[in-house]
Coordinates of C-alpha atoms in Angstrom, one line a residue:
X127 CA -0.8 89.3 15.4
X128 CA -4.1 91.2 15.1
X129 CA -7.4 90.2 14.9
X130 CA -8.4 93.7 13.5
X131 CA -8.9 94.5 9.9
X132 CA -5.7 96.6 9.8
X133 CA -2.5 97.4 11.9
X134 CA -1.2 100.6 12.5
X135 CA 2.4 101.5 12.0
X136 CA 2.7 101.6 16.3
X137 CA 1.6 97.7 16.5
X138 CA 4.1 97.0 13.1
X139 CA 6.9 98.8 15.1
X140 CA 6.3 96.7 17.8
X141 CA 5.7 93.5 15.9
X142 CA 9.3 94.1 14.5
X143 CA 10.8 94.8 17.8
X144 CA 8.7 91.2 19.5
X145 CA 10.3 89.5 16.5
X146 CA 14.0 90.6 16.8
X147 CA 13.7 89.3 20.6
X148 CA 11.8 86.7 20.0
X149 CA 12.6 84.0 22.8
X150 CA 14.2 86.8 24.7
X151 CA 12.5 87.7 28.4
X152 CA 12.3 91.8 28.4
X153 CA 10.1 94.6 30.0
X154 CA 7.4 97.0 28.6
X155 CA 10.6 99.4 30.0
X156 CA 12.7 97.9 27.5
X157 CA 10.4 98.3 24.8
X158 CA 9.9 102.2 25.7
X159 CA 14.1 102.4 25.6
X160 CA 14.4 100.6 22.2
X161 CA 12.0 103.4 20.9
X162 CA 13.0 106.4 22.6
X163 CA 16.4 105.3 21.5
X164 CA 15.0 105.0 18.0
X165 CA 13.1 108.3 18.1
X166 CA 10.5 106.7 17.7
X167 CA 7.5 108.3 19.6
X168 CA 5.3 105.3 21.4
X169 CA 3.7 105.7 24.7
X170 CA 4.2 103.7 27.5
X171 CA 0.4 103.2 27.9
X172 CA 0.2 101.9 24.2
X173 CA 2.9 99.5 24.3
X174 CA 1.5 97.6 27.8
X175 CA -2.2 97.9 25.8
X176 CA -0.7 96.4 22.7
X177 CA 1.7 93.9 24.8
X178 CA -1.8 92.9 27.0
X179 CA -3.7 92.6 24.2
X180 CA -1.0 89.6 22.2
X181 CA -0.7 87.7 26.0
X182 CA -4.7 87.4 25.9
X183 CA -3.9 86.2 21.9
X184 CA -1.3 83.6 23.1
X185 CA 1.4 85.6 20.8
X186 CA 3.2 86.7 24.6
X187 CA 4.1 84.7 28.0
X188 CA 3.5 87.0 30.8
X189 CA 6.2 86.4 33.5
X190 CA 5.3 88.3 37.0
X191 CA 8.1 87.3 39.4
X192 CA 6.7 88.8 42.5
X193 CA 6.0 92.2 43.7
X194 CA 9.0 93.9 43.6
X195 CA 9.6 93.4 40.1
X196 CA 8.1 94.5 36.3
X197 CA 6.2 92.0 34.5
X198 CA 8.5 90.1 32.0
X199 CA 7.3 89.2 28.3
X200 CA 8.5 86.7 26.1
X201 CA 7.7 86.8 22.0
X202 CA 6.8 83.2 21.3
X203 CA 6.1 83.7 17.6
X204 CA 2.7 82.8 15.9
X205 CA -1.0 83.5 17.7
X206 CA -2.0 80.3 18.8
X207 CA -3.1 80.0 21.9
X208 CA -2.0 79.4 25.2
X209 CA 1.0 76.8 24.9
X210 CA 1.8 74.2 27.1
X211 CA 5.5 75.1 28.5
X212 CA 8.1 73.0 30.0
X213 CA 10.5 75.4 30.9
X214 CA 11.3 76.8 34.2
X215 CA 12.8 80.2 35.4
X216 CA 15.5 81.2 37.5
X217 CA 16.1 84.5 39.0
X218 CA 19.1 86.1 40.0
X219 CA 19.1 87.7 43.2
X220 CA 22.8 89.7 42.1
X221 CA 21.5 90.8 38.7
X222 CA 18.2 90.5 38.4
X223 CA 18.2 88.5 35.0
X224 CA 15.7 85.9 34.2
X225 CA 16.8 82.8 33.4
X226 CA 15.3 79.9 31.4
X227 CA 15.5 76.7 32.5
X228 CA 14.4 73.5 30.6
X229 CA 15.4 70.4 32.7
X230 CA 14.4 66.8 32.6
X231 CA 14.8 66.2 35.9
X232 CA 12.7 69.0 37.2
X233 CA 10.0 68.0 34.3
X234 CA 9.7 64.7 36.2
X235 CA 9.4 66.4 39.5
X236 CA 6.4 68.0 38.0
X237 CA 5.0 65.0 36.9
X238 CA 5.5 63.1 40.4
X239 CA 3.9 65.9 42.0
X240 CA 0.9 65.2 39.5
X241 CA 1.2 62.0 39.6
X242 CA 1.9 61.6 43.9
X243 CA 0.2 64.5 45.4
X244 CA -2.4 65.4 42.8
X245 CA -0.5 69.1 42.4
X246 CA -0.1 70.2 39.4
X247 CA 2.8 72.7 39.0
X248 CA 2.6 75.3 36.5
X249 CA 6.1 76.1 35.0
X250 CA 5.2 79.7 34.0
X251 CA 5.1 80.9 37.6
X252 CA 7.8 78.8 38.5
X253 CA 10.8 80.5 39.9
X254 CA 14.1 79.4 41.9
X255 CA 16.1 82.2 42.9
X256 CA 19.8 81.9 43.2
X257 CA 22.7 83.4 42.2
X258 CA 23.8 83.3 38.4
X259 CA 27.1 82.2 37.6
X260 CA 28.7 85.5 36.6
X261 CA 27.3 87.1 40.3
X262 CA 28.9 83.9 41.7
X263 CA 31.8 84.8 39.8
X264 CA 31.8 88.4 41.2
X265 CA 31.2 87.3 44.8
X266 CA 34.4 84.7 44.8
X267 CA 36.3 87.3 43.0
X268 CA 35.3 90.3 46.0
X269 CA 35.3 87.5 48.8
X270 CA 31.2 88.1 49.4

């Protein structure tokens, strides 16, 4: 995780939260909350240094949706570099959750648009906003 000589209990703590979530999309917010909850003293400004420093290491994906909304991060396990993803994201306009999506079909748009148009879409800031199925859910339920 660290290219330093030696890790400090803060970048352990974190290491431990990154691998309990690991695949999961969360916030440097929800990283400050599972620590606070803890009582575990780690400031804000430390954990987005620490969560920068693993995106430049290719330990993170860095997810920024658009303006109105915090950076996501997503634990992809080992250090190795930038990978090359296939998945997609949708966003809920209801909830707010971020949603992965990994589709054949839309994979092969991606390559006709290579392919076609000479555009090459990149999947990590890929986002189709909708409406998730439980908001759906909710809005039949109210009549929305």
């Amino acid at each position: 995780m660290n290219k330093s000589p030696y890790k400090t209990r803060q970048q352990e703590q974190l290491l431990s939260y990154l691998e309990e979530h690991k695949g999961e999309h969360f916030t440097a917010e929800d990283v400050r909350l599972h620590f606070a909850q803890k009582e575990i003293s780690l400031g804000t400004a430390t954990i987005y240094r620490h969560l920068e420093r693993l995106v430049g290491e290719g330990c993170l994906n860095k997810y920024v949706i658009d303006e109105h909304s915090a950076a996501c991060f997503e634990y992809t396990g080992g250090c190795k570099g930038p990978q090359e993803e296939q998945h997609f994201h949708l966003k809920c306009e209801g909830c707010g959750c971020l949603i992965h999506l990994e589709c054949d079909e839309l994979c092969q748009i991606r390559a006709h648009l290579l392919k076609s148009h000479g555009f090459e879409l990149n999947p990590l800031r890929t986002v189709f906003y909708g409406l998730c199925a439980d908001c759906r859910q909710k809005a039949s339920e109210t009549g929305d």
